[in-house]
PDB file of C-alpha atoms in Angstrom:
ATOM      1  CA  UNK A 122      83.871  68.819  -8.265  1.00  0.00           C
ATOM      2  CA  UNK A 123      83.572  66.197 -10.932  1.00  0.00           C
ATOM      3  CA  UNK A 124      80.332  66.680 -12.784  1.00  0.00           C
ATOM      4  CA  UNK A 125      80.645  63.597 -14.914  1.00  0.00           C
ATOM      5  CA  UNK A 126      77.919  61.872 -12.976  1.00  0.00           C
ATOM      6  CA  UNK A 127      74.527  63.496 -12.790  1.00  0.00           C
ATOM      7  CA  UNK A 128      73.192  64.466  -9.375  1.00  0.00           C
ATOM      8  CA  UNK A 129      70.129  62.273  -9.949  1.00  0.00           C
ATOM      9  CA  UNK A 130      72.101  59.079  -9.459  1.00  0.00           C
ATOM     10  CA  UNK A 131      72.849  59.958  -5.869  1.00  0.00           C
ATOM     11  CA  UNK A 132      70.625  58.037  -3.454  1.00  0.00           C
ATOM     12  CA  UNK A 133      67.637  60.114  -2.507  1.00  0.00           C
ATOM     13  CA  UNK A 134      65.890  59.683   0.801  1.00  0.00           C
ATOM     14  CA  UNK A 135      62.312  59.140  -0.163  1.00  0.00           C
ATOM     15  CA  UNK A 136      59.297  57.474   1.425  1.00  0.00           C
ATOM     16  CA  UNK A 137      60.105  53.994   0.004  1.00  0.00           C
ATOM     17  CA  UNK A 138      63.339  53.908   1.966  1.00  0.00           C
ATOM     18  CA  UNK A 139      61.580  54.917   5.148  1.00  0.00           C
ATOM     19  CA  UNK A 140      58.911  52.237   4.644  1.00  0.00           C
ATOM     20  CA  UNK A 141      61.563  49.545   4.051  1.00  0.00           C
ATOM     21  CA  UNK A 142      63.516  50.532   7.153  1.00  0.00           C
ATOM     22  CA  UNK A 143      60.290  50.706   9.174  1.00  0.00           C
ATOM     23  CA  UNK A 144      59.201  47.239   8.024  1.00  0.00           C
ATOM     24  CA  UNK A 145      62.646  45.833   8.804  1.00  0.00           C
ATOM     25  CA  UNK A 146      62.559  47.264  12.328  1.00  0.00           C
ATOM     26  CA  UNK A 147      58.975  46.017  12.788  1.00  0.00           C
ATOM     27  CA  UNK A 148      59.920  42.463  11.752  1.00  0.00           C
ATOM     28  CA  UNK A 149      62.930  42.412  14.096  1.00  0.00           C
ATOM     29  CA  UNK A 150      60.880  43.729  17.045  1.00  0.00           C
ATOM     30  CA  UNK A 151      58.078  41.240  16.295  1.00  0.00           C
ATOM     31  CA  UNK A 152      60.532  38.322  16.209  1.00  0.00           C
ATOM     32  CA  UNK A 153      62.075  39.357  19.531  1.00  0.00           C
ATOM     33  CA  UNK A 154      58.631  39.642  21.113  1.00  0.00           C
ATOM     34  CA  UNK A 155      57.623  36.276  19.690  1.00  0.00           C
ATOM     35  CA  UNK A 156      60.780  34.608  20.999  1.00  0.00           C
ATOM     36  CA  UNK A 157      60.233  35.973  24.514  1.00  0.00           C
ATOM     37  CA  UNK A 158      56.430  35.927  24.765  1.00  0.00           C
ATOM     38  CA  UNK A 159      55.598  32.532  23.232  1.00  0.00           C
ATOM     39  CA  UNK A 160      57.569  30.336  25.685  1.00  0.00           C
ATOM     40  CA  UNK A 161      56.090  32.195  28.648  1.00  0.00           C
ATOM     41  CA  UNK A 162      52.602  31.816  27.215  1.00  0.00           C
ATOM     42  CA  UNK A 163      53.055  28.104  26.577  1.00  0.00           C
ATOM     43  CA  UNK A 164      54.466  27.554  30.057  1.00  0.00           C
ATOM     44  CA  UNK A 165      51.527  29.312  31.695  1.00  0.00           C
ATOM     45  CA  UNK A 166      49.005  27.368  29.595  1.00  0.00           C
ATOM     46  CA  UNK A 167      50.665  24.095  30.628  1.00  0.00           C
ATOM     47  CA  UNK A 168      50.395  25.153  34.268  1.00  0.00           C
ATOM     48  CA  UNK A 169      46.720  25.943  33.797  1.00  0.00           C
ATOM     49  CA  UNK A 170      46.201  22.648  32.030  1.00  0.00           C
ATOM     50  CA  UNK A 171      47.650  20.796  35.034  1.00  0.00           C
ATOM     51  CA  UNK A 172      45.356  22.745  37.360  1.00  0.00           C
ATOM     52  CA  UNK A 173      42.316  21.901  35.220  1.00  0.00           C
ATOM     53  CA  UNK A 174      43.201  18.188  35.242  1.00  0.00           C
ATOM     54  CA  UNK A 175      43.683  18.310  39.019  1.00  0.00           C
ATOM     55  CA  UNK A 176      40.302  19.976  39.543  1.00  0.00           C
ATOM     56  CA  UNK A 177      38.592  17.434  37.262  1.00  0.00           C
ATOM     57  CA  UNK A 178      40.199  14.633  39.279  1.00  0.00           C
ATOM     58  CA  UNK A 179      38.937  16.118  42.557  1.00  0.00           C
ATOM     59  CA  UNK A 180      35.478  16.569  41.051  1.00  0.00           C
ATOM     60  CA  UNK A 181      35.388  12.911  39.938  1.00  0.00           C
ATOM     61  CA  UNK A 182      36.500  11.796  43.397  1.00  0.00           C
ATOM     62  CA  UNK A 183      33.780  13.838  45.100  1.00  0.00           C
ATOM     63  CA  UNK A 184      31.193  12.541  42.642  1.00  0.00           C
ATOM     64  CA  UNK A 185      32.147   8.917  43.310  1.00  0.00           C
ATOM     65  CA  UNK A 186      31.966   9.461  47.067  1.00  0.00           C
ATOM     66  CA  UNK A 187      28.494  10.966  46.673  1.00  0.00           C
ATOM     67  CA  UNK A 188      27.419   7.990  44.528  1.00  0.00           C
ATOM     68  CA  UNK A 189      28.587   5.544  47.204  1.00  0.00           C
ATOM     69  CA  UNK A 190      26.778   7.406  49.974  1.00  0.00           C
ATOM     70  CA  UNK A 191      23.619   7.545  47.865  1.00  0.00           C
ATOM     71  CA  UNK A 192      23.570   3.899  46.787  1.00  0.00           C
ATOM     72  CA  UNK A 193      24.565   2.270  50.088  1.00  0.00           C
ATOM     73  CA  UNK A 194      21.030   2.154  51.626  1.00  0.00           C
ATOM     74  CA  UNK A 195      19.548   0.589  48.476  1.00  0.00           C
ATOM     75  CA  UNK A 196      21.805  -2.459  48.329  1.00  0.00           C
ATOM     76  CA  UNK A 197      22.212  -3.922  51.803  1.00  0.00           C
ATOM     77  CA  UNK A 198      23.446  -7.250  50.394  1.00  0.00           C
ATOM     78  CA  UNK A 199      26.638  -5.648  49.047  1.00  0.00           C
ATOM     79  CA  UNK A 200      27.072  -3.021  51.747  1.00  0.00           C
ATOM     80  CA  UNK A 201      30.461  -4.456  52.738  1.00  0.00           C
ATOM     81  CA  UNK A 202      31.795  -4.007  49.227  1.00  0.00           C
ATOM     82  CA  UNK A 203      30.353  -0.506  49.041  1.00  0.00           C
ATOM     83  CA  UNK A 204      32.018   0.331  52.365  1.00  0.00           C
ATOM     84  CA  UNK A 205      35.320  -1.002  51.041  1.00  0.00           C
ATOM     85  CA  UNK A 206      35.167   1.234  47.953  1.00  0.00           C
ATOM     86  CA  UNK A 207      33.959   4.121  50.101  1.00  0.00           C
ATOM     87  CA  UNK A 208      36.903   3.627  52.469  1.00  0.00           C
ATOM     88  CA  UNK A 209      39.358   3.721  49.556  1.00  0.00           C
ATOM     89  CA  UNK A 210      37.737   6.884  48.211  1.00  0.00           C
ATOM     90  CA  UNK A 211      37.901   8.493  51.653  1.00  0.00           C
ATOM     91  CA  UNK A 212      41.623   7.679  51.848  1.00  0.00           C
ATOM     92  CA  UNK A 213      42.173   9.270  48.439  1.00  0.00           C
ATOM     93  CA  UNK A 214      40.136  12.325  49.502  1.00  0.00           C
ATOM     94  CA  UNK A 215      42.259  12.777  52.621  1.00  0.00           C
ATOM     95  CA  UNK A 216      45.437  12.486  50.601  1.00  0.00           C
ATOM     96  CA  UNK A 217      44.190  15.018  48.054  1.00  0.00           C
ATOM     97  CA  UNK A 218      43.222  17.483  50.779  1.00  0.00           C
ATOM     98  CA  UNK A 219      46.737  17.401  52.200  1.00  0.00           C
ATOM     99  CA  UNK A 220      48.826  17.187  49.032  1.00  0.00           C
ATOM    100  CA  UNK A 221      46.680  18.724  46.286  1.00  0.00           C
ATOM    101  CA  UNK A 222      49.086  21.603  45.674  1.00  0.00           C
ATOM    102  CA  UNK A 223      52.205  19.400  45.578  1.00  0.00           C
ATOM    103  CA  UNK A 224      51.041  16.806  43.030  1.00  0.00           C
ATOM    104  CA  UNK A 225      52.996  16.333  39.810  1.00  0.00           C
ATOM    105  CA  UNK A 226      51.281  15.645  36.506  1.00  0.00           C
ATOM    106  CA  UNK A 227      52.300  11.965  36.601  1.00  0.00           C
ATOM    107  CA  UNK A 228      50.884  11.591  40.100  1.00  0.00           C
ATOM    108  CA  UNK A 229      47.642  13.294  39.035  1.00  0.00           C
ATOM    109  CA  UNK A 230      47.372  10.904  36.080  1.00  0.00           C
ATOM    110  CA  UNK A 231      47.967   7.890  38.347  1.00  0.00           C
ATOM    111  CA  UNK A 232      45.293   8.944  40.837  1.00  0.00           C
ATOM    112  CA  UNK A 233      42.894   9.754  37.987  1.00  0.00           C
ATOM    113  CA  UNK A 234      43.419   6.272  36.549  1.00  0.00           C
ATOM    114  CA  UNK A 235      42.556   4.722  39.920  1.00  0.00           C
ATOM    115  CA  UNK A 236      39.471   6.897  40.209  1.00  0.00           C
ATOM    116  CA  UNK A 237      38.377   5.850  36.709  1.00  0.00           C
ATOM    117  CA  UNK A 238      38.855   2.233  37.861  1.00  0.00           C
ATOM    118  CA  UNK A 239      36.527   2.891  40.809  1.00  0.00           C
ATOM    119  CA  UNK A 240      34.100   4.596  38.438  1.00  0.00           C
ATOM    120  CA  UNK A 241      34.098   1.455  36.287  1.00  0.00           C
ATOM    121  CA  UNK A 242      33.403  -0.660  39.371  1.00  0.00           C
ATOM    122  CA  UNK A 243      30.528   1.627  40.253  1.00  0.00           C
ATOM    123  CA  UNK A 244      29.069   1.580  36.734  1.00  0.00           C
ATOM    124  CA  UNK A 245      29.425  -2.163  36.122  1.00  0.00           C
ATOM    125  CA  UNK A 246      28.876  -3.706  39.540  1.00  0.00           C
ATOM    126  CA  UNK A 247      27.676  -1.531  42.385  1.00  0.00           C
ATOM    127  CA  UNK A 248      25.031   0.496  40.547  1.00  0.00           C
ATOM    128  CA  UNK A 249      23.429  -2.735  39.372  1.00  0.00           C
ATOM    129  CA  UNK A 250      23.666  -4.391  42.780  1.00  0.00           C
ATOM    130  CA  UNK A 251      26.077  -7.081  41.596  1.00  0.00           C
ATOM    131  CA  UNK A 252      28.512  -8.464  44.147  1.00  0.00           C
ATOM    132  CA  UNK A 253      32.225  -8.800  43.474  1.00  0.00           C
ATOM    133  CA  UNK A 254      32.194 -12.292  44.935  1.00  0.00           C
ATOM    134  CA  UNK A 255      31.012 -15.040  42.655  1.00  0.00           C
ATOM    135  CA  UNK A 256      28.887 -17.611  44.410  1.00  0.00           C
ATOM    136  CA  UNK A 257      30.081 -21.027  43.408  1.00  0.00           C
ATOM    137  CA  UNK A 258      28.329 -24.229  44.256  1.00  0.00           C
ATOM    138  CA  UNK A 259      30.085 -27.483  44.839  1.00  0.00           C
ATOM    139  CA  UNK A 260      28.644 -30.951  44.550  1.00  0.00           C
ATOM    140  CA  UNK A 261      29.926 -32.463  47.765  1.00  0.00           C
ATOM    141  CA  UNK A 262      28.104 -35.792  47.569  1.00  0.00           C
ATOM    142  CA  UNK A 263      30.956 -37.533  45.731  1.00  0.00           C
ATOM    143  CA  UNK A 264      33.458 -36.346  48.363  1.00  0.00           C
ATOM    144  CA  UNK A 265      31.222 -37.478  51.224  1.00  0.00           C
ATOM    145  CA  UNK A 266      30.824 -40.907  49.656  1.00  0.00           C
ATOM    146  CA  UNK A 267      34.571 -41.186  49.241  1.00  0.00           C
ATOM    147  CA  UNK A 268      35.102 -40.206  52.893  1.00  0.00           C
ATOM    148  CA  UNK A 269      32.545 -42.787  54.002  1.00  0.00           C
ATOM    149  CA  UNK A 270      34.161 -45.504  51.975  1.00  0.00           C
ATOM    150  CA  UNK A 271      37.645 -44.741  53.273  1.00  0.00           C
ATOM    151  CA  UNK A 272      36.587 -44.315  56.879  1.00  0.00           C
ATOM    152  CA  UNK A 273      34.264 -47.335  57.080  1.00  0.00           C
ATOM    153  CA  UNK A 274      36.925 -50.076  57.020  1.00  0.00           C
ATOM    154  CA  UNK A 275      38.985 -48.228  59.603  1.00  0.00           C
ATOM    155  CA  UNK A 276      35.951 -47.789  61.786  1.00  0.00           C
ATOM    156  CA  UNK A 277      35.040 -51.479  61.515  1.00  0.00           C
ATOM    157  CA  UNK A 278      38.541 -52.620  62.492  1.00  0.00           C
ATOM    158  CA  UNK A 279      38.593 -50.153  65.395  1.00  0.00           C
ATOM    159  CA  UNK A 280      35.238 -51.498  66.636  1.00  0.00           C
ATOM    160  CA  UNK A 281      36.444 -55.104  66.484  1.00  0.00           C
ATOM    161  CA  UNK A 282      39.559 -54.209  68.433  1.00  0.00           C
ATOM    162  CA  UNK A 283      37.535 -52.563  71.193  1.00  0.00           C
ATOM    163  CA  UNK A 284      35.108 -55.486  71.429  1.00  0.00           C
ATOM    164  CA  UNK A 285      37.908 -58.067  71.518  1.00  0.00           C
ATOM    165  CA  UNK A 286      39.675 -56.157  74.282  1.00  0.00           C
ATOM    166  CA  UNK A 287      36.596 -56.414  76.506  1.00  0.00           C
TER     167      UNK A 287
END
């Protein structure tokens, strides 16, 4: 055996080596877990987020229907408009009962936007008893005068023709 090199220079297995190997293995295992666990976690949170949005939409729809039922006896003058909104909300409720589990996120957003539109109608018009129809007045006297002036000469000539024929 060649004893030129001391035995101390040979690599010793000490605790530093074991710690380095252990940390290396830990980092590799952690990265593998992160790569597999994180996408599943994000996917499940997105699914839950869609469910939460769907439940909030159904809650808003039920709340609007309750508002319409509650306010209808107070405003008899706009009961037709309230019934129209109530009919639309009932149609949406029936659709949601049948297809709630099959709705995509885009469809949920579209229905939610329509429900927010009905909520705006309720807040701005119905709750205050304001009708959707604007009452406009028309000054008809000028039109009546014009009709009289155009029909008078024709009436006079028709009367003279009937009297001359007798």
